[in-house]
Tab-separated table of C-alpha atoms in Angstrom:
chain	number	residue	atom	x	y	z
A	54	UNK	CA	76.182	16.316	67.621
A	55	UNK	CA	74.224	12.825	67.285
A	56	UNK	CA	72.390	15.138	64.369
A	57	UNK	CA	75.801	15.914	63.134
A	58	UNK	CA	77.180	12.248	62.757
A	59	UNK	CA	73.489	11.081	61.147
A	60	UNK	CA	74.019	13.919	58.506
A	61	UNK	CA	77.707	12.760	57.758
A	62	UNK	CA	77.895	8.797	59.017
A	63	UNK	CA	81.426	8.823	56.666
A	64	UNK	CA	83.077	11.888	59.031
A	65	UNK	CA	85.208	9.993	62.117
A	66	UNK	CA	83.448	11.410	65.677
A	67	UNK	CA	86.698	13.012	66.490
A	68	UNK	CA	86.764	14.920	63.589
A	69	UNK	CA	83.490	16.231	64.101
A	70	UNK	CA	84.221	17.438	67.680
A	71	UNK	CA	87.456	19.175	66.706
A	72	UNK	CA	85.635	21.015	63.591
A	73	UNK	CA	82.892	22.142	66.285
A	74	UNK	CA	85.365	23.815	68.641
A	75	UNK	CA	86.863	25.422	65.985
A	76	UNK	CA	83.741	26.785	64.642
A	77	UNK	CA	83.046	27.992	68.532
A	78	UNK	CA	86.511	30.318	67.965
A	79	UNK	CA	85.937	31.816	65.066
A	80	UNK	CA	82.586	32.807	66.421
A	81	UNK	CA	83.855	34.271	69.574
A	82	UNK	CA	86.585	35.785	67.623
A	83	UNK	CA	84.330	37.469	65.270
A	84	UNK	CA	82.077	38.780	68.205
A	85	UNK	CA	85.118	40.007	69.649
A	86	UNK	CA	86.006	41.946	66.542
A	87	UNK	CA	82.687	43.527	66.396
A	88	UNK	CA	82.472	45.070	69.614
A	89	UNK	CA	86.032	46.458	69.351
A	90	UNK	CA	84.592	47.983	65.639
A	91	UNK	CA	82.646	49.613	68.071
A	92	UNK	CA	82.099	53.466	68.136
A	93	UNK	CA	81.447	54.433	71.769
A	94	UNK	CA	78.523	56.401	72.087
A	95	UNK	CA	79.700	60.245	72.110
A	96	UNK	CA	78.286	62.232	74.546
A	97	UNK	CA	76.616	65.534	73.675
A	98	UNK	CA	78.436	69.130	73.967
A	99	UNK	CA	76.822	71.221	76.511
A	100	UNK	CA	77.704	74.670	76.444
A	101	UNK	CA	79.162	76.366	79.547
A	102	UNK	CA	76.807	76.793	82.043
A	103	UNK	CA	75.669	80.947	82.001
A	104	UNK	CA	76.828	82.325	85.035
A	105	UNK	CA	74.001	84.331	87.500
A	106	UNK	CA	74.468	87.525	85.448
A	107	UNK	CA	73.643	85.909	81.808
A	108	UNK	CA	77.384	85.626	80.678
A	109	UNK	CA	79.379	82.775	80.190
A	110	UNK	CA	82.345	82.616	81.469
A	111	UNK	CA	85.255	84.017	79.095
A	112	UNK	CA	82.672	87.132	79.264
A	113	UNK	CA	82.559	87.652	82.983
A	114	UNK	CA	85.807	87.640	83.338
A	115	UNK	CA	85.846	90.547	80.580
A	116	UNK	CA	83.366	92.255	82.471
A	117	UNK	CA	85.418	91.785	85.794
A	118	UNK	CA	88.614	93.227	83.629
A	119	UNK	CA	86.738	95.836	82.477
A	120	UNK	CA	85.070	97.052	85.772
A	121	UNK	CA	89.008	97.339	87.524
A	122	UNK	CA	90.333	98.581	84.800
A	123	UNK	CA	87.740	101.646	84.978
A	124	UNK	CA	88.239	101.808	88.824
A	125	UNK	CA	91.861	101.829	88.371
A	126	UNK	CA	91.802	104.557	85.757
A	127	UNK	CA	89.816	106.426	87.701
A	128	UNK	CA	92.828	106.067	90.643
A	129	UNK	CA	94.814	106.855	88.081
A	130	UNK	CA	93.285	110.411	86.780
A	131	UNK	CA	93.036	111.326	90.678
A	132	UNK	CA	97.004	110.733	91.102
A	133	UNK	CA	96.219	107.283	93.325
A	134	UNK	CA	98.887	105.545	91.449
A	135	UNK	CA	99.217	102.771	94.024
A	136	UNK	CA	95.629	102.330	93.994
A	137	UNK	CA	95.814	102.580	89.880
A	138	UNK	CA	98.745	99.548	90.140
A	139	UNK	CA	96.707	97.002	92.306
A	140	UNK	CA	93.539	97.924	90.251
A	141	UNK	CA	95.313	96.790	87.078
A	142	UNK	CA	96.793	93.733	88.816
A	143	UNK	CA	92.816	92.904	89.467
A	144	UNK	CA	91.969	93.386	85.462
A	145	UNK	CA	94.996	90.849	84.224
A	146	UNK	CA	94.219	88.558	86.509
A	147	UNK	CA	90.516	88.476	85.826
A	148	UNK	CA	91.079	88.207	81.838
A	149	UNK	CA	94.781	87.436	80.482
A	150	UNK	CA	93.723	88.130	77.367
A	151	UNK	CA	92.956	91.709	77.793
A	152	UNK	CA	95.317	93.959	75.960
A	153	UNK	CA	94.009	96.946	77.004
A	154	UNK	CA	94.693	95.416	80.457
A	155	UNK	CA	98.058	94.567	80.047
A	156	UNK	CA	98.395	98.149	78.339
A	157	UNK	CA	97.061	100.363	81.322
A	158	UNK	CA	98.835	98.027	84.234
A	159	UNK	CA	102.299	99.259	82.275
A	160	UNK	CA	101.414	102.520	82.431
A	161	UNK	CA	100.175	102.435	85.980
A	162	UNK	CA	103.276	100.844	86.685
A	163	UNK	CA	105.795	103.472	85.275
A	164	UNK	CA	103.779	106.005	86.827
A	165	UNK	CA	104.518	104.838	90.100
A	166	UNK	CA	108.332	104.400	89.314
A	167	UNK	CA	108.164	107.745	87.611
A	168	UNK	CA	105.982	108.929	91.461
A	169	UNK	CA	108.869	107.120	93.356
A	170	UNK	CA	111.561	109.168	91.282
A	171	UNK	CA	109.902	112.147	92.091
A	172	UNK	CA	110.198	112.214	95.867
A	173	UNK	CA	114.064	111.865	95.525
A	174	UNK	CA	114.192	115.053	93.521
A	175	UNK	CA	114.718	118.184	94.541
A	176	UNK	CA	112.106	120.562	94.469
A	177	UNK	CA	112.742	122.710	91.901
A	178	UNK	CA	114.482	119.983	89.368
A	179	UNK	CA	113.324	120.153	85.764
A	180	UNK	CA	110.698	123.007	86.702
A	181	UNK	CA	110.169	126.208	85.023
A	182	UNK	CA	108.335	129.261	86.333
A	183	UNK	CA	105.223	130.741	84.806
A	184	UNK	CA	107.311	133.586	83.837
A	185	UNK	CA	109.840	131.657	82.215
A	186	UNK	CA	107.073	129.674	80.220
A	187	UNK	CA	106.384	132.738	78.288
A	188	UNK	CA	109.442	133.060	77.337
A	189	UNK	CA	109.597	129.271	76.341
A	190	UNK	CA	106.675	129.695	74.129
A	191	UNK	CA	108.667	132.462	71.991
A	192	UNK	CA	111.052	130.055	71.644
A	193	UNK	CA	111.131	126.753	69.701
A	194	UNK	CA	109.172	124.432	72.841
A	195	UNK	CA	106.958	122.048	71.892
A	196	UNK	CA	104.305	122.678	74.750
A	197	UNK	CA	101.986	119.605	76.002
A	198	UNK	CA	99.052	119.466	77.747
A	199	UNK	CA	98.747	116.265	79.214
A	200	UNK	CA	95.189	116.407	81.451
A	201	UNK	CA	92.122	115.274	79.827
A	202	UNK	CA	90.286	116.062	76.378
A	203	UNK	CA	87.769	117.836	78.758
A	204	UNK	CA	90.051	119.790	80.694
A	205	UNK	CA	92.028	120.700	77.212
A	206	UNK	CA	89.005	121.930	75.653
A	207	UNK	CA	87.511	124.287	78.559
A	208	UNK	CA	91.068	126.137	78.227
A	209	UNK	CA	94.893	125.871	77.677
A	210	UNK	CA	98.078	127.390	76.511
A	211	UNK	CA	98.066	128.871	72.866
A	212	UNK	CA	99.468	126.445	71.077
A	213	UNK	CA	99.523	123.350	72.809
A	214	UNK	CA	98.793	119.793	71.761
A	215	UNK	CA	96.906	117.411	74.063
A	216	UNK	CA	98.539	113.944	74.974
A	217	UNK	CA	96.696	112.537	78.299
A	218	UNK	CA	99.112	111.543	80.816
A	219	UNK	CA	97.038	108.383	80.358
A	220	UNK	CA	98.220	107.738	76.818
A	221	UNK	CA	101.419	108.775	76.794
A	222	UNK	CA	103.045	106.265	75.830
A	223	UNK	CA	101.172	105.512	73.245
A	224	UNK	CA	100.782	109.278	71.694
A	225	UNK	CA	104.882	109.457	71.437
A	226	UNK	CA	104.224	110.299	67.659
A	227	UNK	CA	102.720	113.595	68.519
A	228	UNK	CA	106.238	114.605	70.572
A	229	UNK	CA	109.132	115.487	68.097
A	230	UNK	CA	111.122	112.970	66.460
A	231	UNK	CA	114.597	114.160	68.638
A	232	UNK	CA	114.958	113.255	71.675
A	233	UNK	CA	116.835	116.278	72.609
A	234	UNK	CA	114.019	118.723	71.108
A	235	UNK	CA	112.801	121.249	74.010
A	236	UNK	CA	109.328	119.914	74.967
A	237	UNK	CA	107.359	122.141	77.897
A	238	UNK	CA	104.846	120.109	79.814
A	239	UNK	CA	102.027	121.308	81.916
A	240	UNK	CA	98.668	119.762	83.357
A	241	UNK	CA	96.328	121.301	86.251
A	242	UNK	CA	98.226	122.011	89.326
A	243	UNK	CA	101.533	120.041	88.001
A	244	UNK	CA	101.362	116.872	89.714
A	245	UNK	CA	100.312	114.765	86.433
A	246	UNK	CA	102.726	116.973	84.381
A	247	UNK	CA	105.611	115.945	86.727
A	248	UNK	CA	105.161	112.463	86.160
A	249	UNK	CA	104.778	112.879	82.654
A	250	UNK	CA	108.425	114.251	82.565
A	251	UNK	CA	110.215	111.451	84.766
A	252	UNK	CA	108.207	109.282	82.088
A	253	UNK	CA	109.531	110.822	78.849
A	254	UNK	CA	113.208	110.935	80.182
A	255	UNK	CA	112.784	107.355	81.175
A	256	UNK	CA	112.057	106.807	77.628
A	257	UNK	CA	115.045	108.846	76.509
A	258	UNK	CA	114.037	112.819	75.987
A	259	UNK	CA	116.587	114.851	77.947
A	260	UNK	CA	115.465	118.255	77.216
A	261	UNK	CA	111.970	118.019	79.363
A	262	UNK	CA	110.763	120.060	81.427
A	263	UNK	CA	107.085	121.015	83.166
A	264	UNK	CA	105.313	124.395	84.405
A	265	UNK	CA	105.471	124.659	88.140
A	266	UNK	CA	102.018	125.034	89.317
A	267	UNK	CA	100.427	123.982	86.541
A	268	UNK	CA	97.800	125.473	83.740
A	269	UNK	CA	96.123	127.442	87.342
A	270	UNK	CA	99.534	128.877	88.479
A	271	UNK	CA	99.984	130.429	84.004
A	272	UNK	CA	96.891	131.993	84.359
A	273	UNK	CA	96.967	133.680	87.572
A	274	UNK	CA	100.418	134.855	86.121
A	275	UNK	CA	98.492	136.048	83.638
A	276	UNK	CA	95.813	138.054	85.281
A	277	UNK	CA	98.419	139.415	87.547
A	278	UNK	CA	101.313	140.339	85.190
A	279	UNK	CA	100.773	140.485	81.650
A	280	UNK	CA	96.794	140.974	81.381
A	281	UNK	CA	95.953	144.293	80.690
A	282	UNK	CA	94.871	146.469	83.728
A	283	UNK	CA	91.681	148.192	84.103
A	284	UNK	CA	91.329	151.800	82.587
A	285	UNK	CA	91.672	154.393	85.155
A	286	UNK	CA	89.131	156.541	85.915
A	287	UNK	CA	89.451	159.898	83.471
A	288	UNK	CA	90.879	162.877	85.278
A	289	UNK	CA	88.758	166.346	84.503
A	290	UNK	CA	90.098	168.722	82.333
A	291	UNK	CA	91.042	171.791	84.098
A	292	UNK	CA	88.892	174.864	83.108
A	293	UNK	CA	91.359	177.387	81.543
A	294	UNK	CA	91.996	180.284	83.483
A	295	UNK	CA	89.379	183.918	82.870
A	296	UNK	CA	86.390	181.513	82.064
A	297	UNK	CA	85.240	180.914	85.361
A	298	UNK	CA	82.465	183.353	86.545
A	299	UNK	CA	83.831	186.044	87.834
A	300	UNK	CA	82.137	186.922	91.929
A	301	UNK	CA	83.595	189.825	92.799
């Protein structure tokens, strides 16, 4: 300050003290300013941490929907629909996002209605015999084979289309256009074929019906009834009579 008043003798003290505090303001102010112009330093993205098996974690949890969504289809082809319905809760809940998830808990889930409807049938409801399927298939039926491309190709009705009971729903455009068309349904042993009906006439078909005993119960029908039977054994021809040696 003493520096100060030397420099400018003509500038009152006062003045000088009141121009220094100000100058002490606008330097604090402009600090100030600074630090708030400030970009805080960003830290770096680290990717998700892989989890023990290599994937991250959106694809575990694809895995883990994937793995109970096998299992449960596997319940499913064995007619363990329960089993099929709480495997397919297990998939959705590992990965949301799945689809194909969301897709095969419906169907899991209408199967076991479709099971439930069953047992409060009567027996015989919506069944036809072997014997009366052949006489459906001369007829204007739409026959469906609803077990597995495997099972479809080793054998099956003349005729027949294959829609998995596991697709369904999603094969309706291979099933005819009216709801009220005659459609014959068959599987195995009937089990999957019975819940393939309750599942189209949930969905509206009223003219539905399924082979009792199954694709096993046609074809020993077949082998018993309609098959051709062996060739019997030829019967000699009698020798006419005078050519036989004469003894006495």
């Amino acid at each position: 300050m003493c520096q100060l008043r030397h420099l400018y003798p003509e500038i009152p003290m006062h003045r000088i003290r009141s121009a220094i505090v100000v100058f002490s303001f606008v330097v604090l102010a402009v600090v100030a300013l600074t630090a708030c112009g400030t970009k805080p330093a960003v830290a770096p993205i680290v990717p998700l941490a892989p989890t023990p098996n290599g994937a991250a974690p959106a694809q575990a949890n694809q895995a883990a929907c994937k793995q109970a969504e096998d299992a449960g289809m596997a319940a499913y082809q064995a007619g363990d629909f329960a089993a099929a319905v709480t495997l397919a809760q297990e998939a959705v809940t590992a990965d949301p996002t799945c689809p194909d998830g969301w897709e095969f808990y419906r169907l899991a889930t209408m199967t076991r209605a479709a099971g439930e409807y069953l047992r409060n049938l009567p027996a015989a409801r919506y069944q036809i015999t072997p014997e009366q399927s052949l006489a459906a298939l001369k007829q204007d039926y739409v026959v469906v084979d609803v077990r597995e491309p495997d099972e479809f190709t080793a054998g099956h009705i003349e005729g027949a289309v294959n829609v998995p009971l596991r697709s369904i729903t999603q094969q309706l455009n291979a099933l005819p256009a009216e709801k009220d068309a005659p459609i014959l349904l068959y599987c195995r042993s009937g089990h999957r074929s019975a819940h393939a009906l309750v599942i189209l006439r949930m969905l509206g078909y009223t003219n539905v019906y399924h082979v009792q005993g199954g694709f096993e119960a046609y074809q020993t029908y077949l082998k018993e009834h309609v098959e051709p039977a062996a060739t019997p054994t030829p019967i000699p021809t009698p020798m006419p009579e005078g050519d036989a040696d004469d003894c006495s």
